[in-house]
Amino acid sequence: MPQMAPLWWEILFMVFIMLFILMSIVIYYNTMMLPKNQKYSNNKIYNQMNWKW
């Protein structure tokens, strides 16, 4: 049914936006748990992210 296409794309777009926001929040709080006295270079952040799941 072609008339259902705009609703489908809107739902898909909203799902991807929600997933992006959720992953941004998870990464933000995960990098906040690192010790404060380190320099935040990209390699240290990627190596020390301890995912909880």
C-alpha positions as a printed Julia matrix, in Angstrom:
53×3 Matrix{Float64}:
  0.0    0.0    0.0
  1.84   3.13  -1.12
 -0.18   5.44   1.11
  1.46   3.84   4.17
  4.99   4.71   3.08
  5.32   8.15   4.78
  4.22   6.77   8.15
  6.68   3.87   7.85
  9.61   6.18   7.08
  8.65   8.48   9.93
  8.57   5.58  12.38
 11.91   4.28  11.12
 13.48   7.74  11.39
 12.19   8.19  14.95
 13.58   4.78  15.97
 17.03   5.67  14.66
 16.94   9.07  16.4
 15.99   7.42  19.71
 18.76   4.84  19.35
 21.29   7.58  18.63
 20.22   9.59  21.68
 20.29   6.49  23.88
 23.78   5.48  22.76
 25.01   9.06  23.21
 23.73   9.07  26.81
 25.3    5.66  27.52
 28.69   6.72  26.13
 28.53  10.06  27.99
 27.88   8.44  31.37
 30.39   5.69  30.65
 33.2    8.16  29.98
 32.22  10.17  33.07
 33.15   7.16  35.2
 36.81   7.42  34.2
 39.26   8.88  36.73
 39.39  12.67  36.61
 43.17  13.08  36.56
 43.7   11.5   33.14
 44.17  13.31  29.88
 41.2   12.56  27.67
 42.89  11.42  24.51
 40.86   9.26  22.15
 42.95   6.12  22.58
 42.63   6.15  26.36
 38.89   6.66  26.21
 38.4    3.82  23.73
 40.67   1.47  25.66
 39.14   2.15  29.07
 35.43   2.09  28.26
 34.15  -0.75  30.42
 30.75  -1.64  28.99
 28.42  -2.96  31.67
 26.6   -5.49  29.48
